[in-house]
């Protein structure tokens, strides 16, 4: 099996920076995804990391360390619309099995 | 986003009745997935398909069956609905073996009374 752990809830202030961590234990690791999910809506793709290092995409960056089983999603210049759940998901065995963590609910306050 | 629709979007049914949920995509993606999302569990894979008439079980497949008779449609059937199957069901698609990203449909809220 595999364990994927991420904090249940986080709160941050508009304009600030927040880091959402994800740790995982799995065999046959083939990459890690981050999705954003607003309440009552579908998950939407944010990032995919398969190699170690930082990938930057606008205000959002995602980092992966395969040796440590660790990833984080970094959100800069927080906006109210960033209030959502952020889902960490591990890809295993070349694509057919995507396993999700429980998600981190981020609340951005004025 | 892949053009993914799900129907119905909301459904209330009674225990013991069969229920079929439909996922329709217009992107000609080869792979399709059914997930359920419950508080405290995150998204869990029920079944997936890697081509027409090619399907396989996921993590939580008991009580569910699927069919894929054409590329664009993937049906999920609850053979005899139970209250534990009350959930939000999401369909997802993926383009090919070399494109790993899954894209999600809008979801179906199912309540089993």
mmCIF file of N, CA, C and O in Angstrom, chain A residues 96-97, chain B residues 32-36 44-50 54-67 74-77 79 90-92:
data_model
loop_
_atom_site.group_PDB
_atom_site.id
_atom_site.type_symbol
_atom_site.label_atom_id
_atom_site.label_comp_id
_atom_site.label_asym_id
_atom_site.label_seq_id
_atom_site.Cartn_x
_atom_site.Cartn_y
_atom_site.Cartn_z
ATOM 1 N N UNK A 96 -1.675 4.157 -14.545
ATOM 2 C CA UNK A 96 -3.057 3.771 -14.350
ATOM 3 C C UNK A 96 -3.571 3.948 -12.935
ATOM 4 O O UNK A 96 -4.772 3.910 -12.719
ATOM 5 N N UNK A 97 -2.655 4.113 -11.972
ATOM 6 C CA UNK A 97 -3.096 4.219 -10.594
ATOM 7 C C UNK A 97 -2.613 5.534 -10.002
ATOM 8 O O UNK A 97 -1.431 5.738 -9.783
ATOM 9 N N UNK B 32 -9.980 6.314 -19.168
ATOM 10 C CA UNK B 32 -11.054 6.932 -18.388
ATOM 11 C C UNK B 32 -11.104 6.281 -17.013
ATOM 12 O O UNK B 32 -10.780 5.090 -16.873
ATOM 13 N N UNK B 33 -11.510 7.073 -16.022
ATOM 14 C CA UNK B 33 -11.460 6.645 -14.621
ATOM 15 C C UNK B 33 -12.745 7.057 -13.910
ATOM 16 O O UNK B 33 -13.321 8.092 -14.210
ATOM 17 N N UNK B 34 -13.112 6.248 -12.919
ATOM 18 C CA UNK B 34 -14.176 6.623 -11.992
ATOM 19 C C UNK B 34 -13.604 6.649 -10.582
ATOM 20 O O UNK B 34 -12.970 5.693 -10.137
ATOM 21 N N UNK B 35 -13.842 7.789 -9.896
ATOM 22 C CA UNK B 35 -13.432 7.974 -8.505
ATOM 23 C C UNK B 35 -14.663 8.301 -7.672
ATOM 24 O O UNK B 35 -15.650 8.830 -8.169
ATOM 25 N N UNK B 36 -14.560 8.032 -6.379
ATOM 26 C CA UNK B 36 -15.511 8.575 -5.428
ATOM 27 C C UNK B 36 -14.751 9.434 -4.426
ATOM 28 O O UNK B 36 -13.566 9.184 -4.129
ATOM 29 N N UNK B 44 -10.856 8.259 -4.275
ATOM 30 C CA UNK B 44 -10.435 6.861 -4.364
ATOM 31 C C UNK B 44 -10.906 6.278 -5.689
ATOM 32 O O UNK B 44 -12.049 6.464 -6.091
ATOM 33 N N UNK B 45 -10.008 5.530 -6.327
ATOM 34 C CA UNK B 45 -10.284 4.965 -7.638
ATOM 35 C C UNK B 45 -11.201 3.748 -7.520
ATOM 36 O O UNK B 45 -10.937 2.818 -6.752
ATOM 37 N N UNK B 46 -12.271 3.757 -8.330
ATOM 38 C CA UNK B 46 -13.235 2.650 -8.315
ATOM 39 C C UNK B 46 -12.902 1.656 -9.436
ATOM 40 O O UNK B 46 -12.680 0.468 -9.205
ATOM 41 N N UNK B 47 -12.923 2.143 -10.666
ATOM 42 C CA UNK B 47 -12.577 1.359 -11.853
ATOM 43 C C UNK B 47 -11.930 2.290 -12.865
ATOM 44 O O UNK B 47 -12.122 3.502 -12.813
ATOM 45 N N UNK B 48 -11.210 1.693 -13.799
ATOM 46 C CA UNK B 48 -10.681 2.498 -14.888
ATOM 47 C C UNK B 48 -10.741 1.704 -16.189
ATOM 48 O O UNK B 48 -10.941 0.483 -16.187
ATOM 49 N N UNK B 49 -10.565 2.429 -17.287
ATOM 50 C CA UNK B 49 -10.587 1.807 -18.609
ATOM 51 C C UNK B 49 -9.387 2.293 -19.408
ATOM 52 O O UNK B 49 -9.072 3.486 -19.402
ATOM 53 N N UNK B 50 -8.744 1.370 -20.104
ATOM 54 C CA UNK B 50 -7.599 1.724 -20.935
ATOM 55 C C UNK B 50 -7.903 1.529 -22.419
ATOM 56 O O UNK B 50 -6.990 1.454 -23.251
ATOM 57 N N UNK B 54 -11.977 -2.494 -22.484
ATOM 58 C CA UNK B 54 -10.864 -2.859 -21.601
ATOM 59 C C UNK B 54 -10.989 -2.090 -20.295
ATOM 60 O O UNK B 54 -10.804 -0.866 -20.273
ATOM 61 N N UNK B 55 -11.309 -2.814 -19.216
ATOM 62 C CA UNK B 55 -11.479 -2.160 -17.925
ATOM 63 C C UNK B 55 -10.770 -2.964 -16.848
ATOM 64 O O UNK B 55 -10.462 -4.152 -17.035
ATOM 65 N N UNK B 56 -10.545 -2.312 -15.716
ATOM 66 C CA UNK B 56 -9.901 -3.001 -14.602
ATOM 67 C C UNK B 56 -10.357 -2.366 -13.296
ATOM 68 O O UNK B 56 -10.879 -1.240 -13.276
ATOM 69 N N UNK B 57 -10.158 -3.118 -12.199
ATOM 70 C CA UNK B 57 -10.612 -2.661 -10.898
ATOM 71 C C UNK B 57 -9.620 -1.694 -10.275
ATOM 72 O O UNK B 57 -8.411 -1.801 -10.457
ATOM 73 N N UNK B 58 -10.171 -0.781 -9.471
ATOM 74 C CA UNK B 58 -9.355 0.099 -8.675
ATOM 75 C C UNK B 58 -9.381 -0.308 -7.217
ATOM 76 O O UNK B 58 -9.616 -1.471 -6.886
ATOM 77 N N UNK B 59 -9.176 0.665 -6.361
ATOM 78 C CA UNK B 59 -9.038 0.420 -4.927
ATOM 79 C C UNK B 59 -10.347 -0.003 -4.254
ATOM 80 O O UNK B 59 -10.340 -0.807 -3.324
ATOM 81 N N UNK B 60 -11.476 0.558 -4.720
ATOM 82 C CA UNK B 60 -12.754 0.354 -4.024
ATOM 83 C C UNK B 60 -13.832 -0.102 -5.010
ATOM 84 O O UNK B 60 -14.877 0.517 -5.165
ATOM 85 N N UNK B 61 -13.621 -1.224 -5.663
ATOM 86 C CA UNK B 61 -14.487 -1.660 -6.753
ATOM 87 C C UNK B 61 -15.696 -2.498 -6.314
ATOM 88 O O UNK B 61 -16.630 -2.684 -7.108
ATOM 89 N N UNK B 62 -15.710 -2.993 -5.087
ATOM 90 C CA UNK B 62 -16.817 -3.852 -4.651
ATOM 91 C C UNK B 62 -18.143 -3.113 -4.731
ATOM 92 O O UNK B 62 -18.295 -2.006 -4.219
ATOM 93 N N UNK B 63 -19.138 -3.748 -5.365
ATOM 94 C CA UNK B 63 -20.470 -3.151 -5.484
ATOM 95 C C UNK B 63 -20.641 -2.282 -6.710
ATOM 96 O O UNK B 63 -21.726 -1.737 -6.929
ATOM 97 N N UNK B 64 -19.595 -2.172 -7.513
ATOM 98 C CA UNK B 64 -19.628 -1.349 -8.724
ATOM 99 C C UNK B 64 -19.224 -2.185 -9.941
ATOM 100 O O UNK B 64 -18.369 -3.064 -9.835
ATOM 101 N N UNK B 65 -19.806 -1.855 -11.081
ATOM 102 C CA UNK B 65 -19.345 -2.405 -12.346
ATOM 103 C C UNK B 65 -19.272 -1.272 -13.354
ATOM 104 O O UNK B 65 -19.871 -0.206 -13.159
ATOM 105 N N UNK B 66 -18.509 -1.485 -14.420
ATOM 106 C CA UNK B 66 -18.340 -0.464 -15.447
ATOM 107 C C UNK B 66 -18.463 -1.087 -16.821
ATOM 108 O O UNK B 66 -18.314 -2.300 -16.989
ATOM 109 N N UNK B 67 -18.731 -0.221 -17.784
ATOM 110 C CA UNK B 67 -18.721 -0.663 -19.179
ATOM 111 C C UNK B 67 -18.248 0.476 -20.060
ATOM 112 O O UNK B 67 -18.520 1.650 -19.793
ATOM 113 N N UNK B 74 -18.160 6.167 -20.650
ATOM 114 C CA UNK B 74 -17.743 5.230 -19.599
ATOM 115 C C UNK B 74 -18.838 5.232 -18.553
ATOM 116 O O UNK B 74 -19.128 6.265 -17.944
ATOM 117 N N UNK B 75 -19.492 4.101 -18.388
ATOM 118 C CA UNK B 75 -20.634 3.998 -17.486
ATOM 119 C C UNK B 75 -20.227 3.313 -16.180
ATOM 120 O O UNK B 75 -19.503 2.310 -16.196
ATOM 121 N N UNK B 76 -20.732 3.840 -15.085
ATOM 122 C CA UNK B 76 -20.528 3.250 -13.771
ATOM 123 C C UNK B 76 -21.880 2.807 -13.242
ATOM 124 O O UNK B 76 -22.813 3.614 -13.163
ATOM 125 N N UNK B 77 -22.003 1.527 -12.880
ATOM 126 C CA UNK B 77 -23.259 0.996 -12.371
ATOM 127 C C UNK B 77 -23.098 0.518 -10.937
ATOM 128 O O UNK B 77 -22.165 -0.223 -10.622
ATOM 129 N N UNK B 79 -24.821 -1.819 -8.668
ATOM 130 C CA UNK B 79 -25.733 -2.920 -8.976
ATOM 131 C C UNK B 79 -26.936 -2.938 -8.028
ATOM 132 O O UNK B 79 -28.064 -3.223 -8.439
ATOM 133 N N UNK B 90 -16.629 11.254 -9.385
ATOM 134 C CA UNK B 90 -15.941 12.004 -10.428
ATOM 135 C C UNK B 90 -15.411 11.053 -11.490
ATOM 136 O O UNK B 90 -14.837 10.005 -11.181
ATOM 137 N N UNK B 91 -15.593 11.469 -12.726
ATOM 138 C CA UNK B 91 -14.984 10.799 -13.863
ATOM 139 C C UNK B 91 -13.736 11.593 -14.253
ATOM 140 O O UNK B 91 -13.702 12.826 -14.080
ATOM 141 N N UNK B 92 -12.732 10.905 -14.755
ATOM 142 C CA UNK B 92 -11.527 11.578 -15.250
ATOM 143 C C UNK B 92 -11.079 10.900 -16.524
ATOM 144 O O UNK B 92 -11.387 9.721 -16.761
#
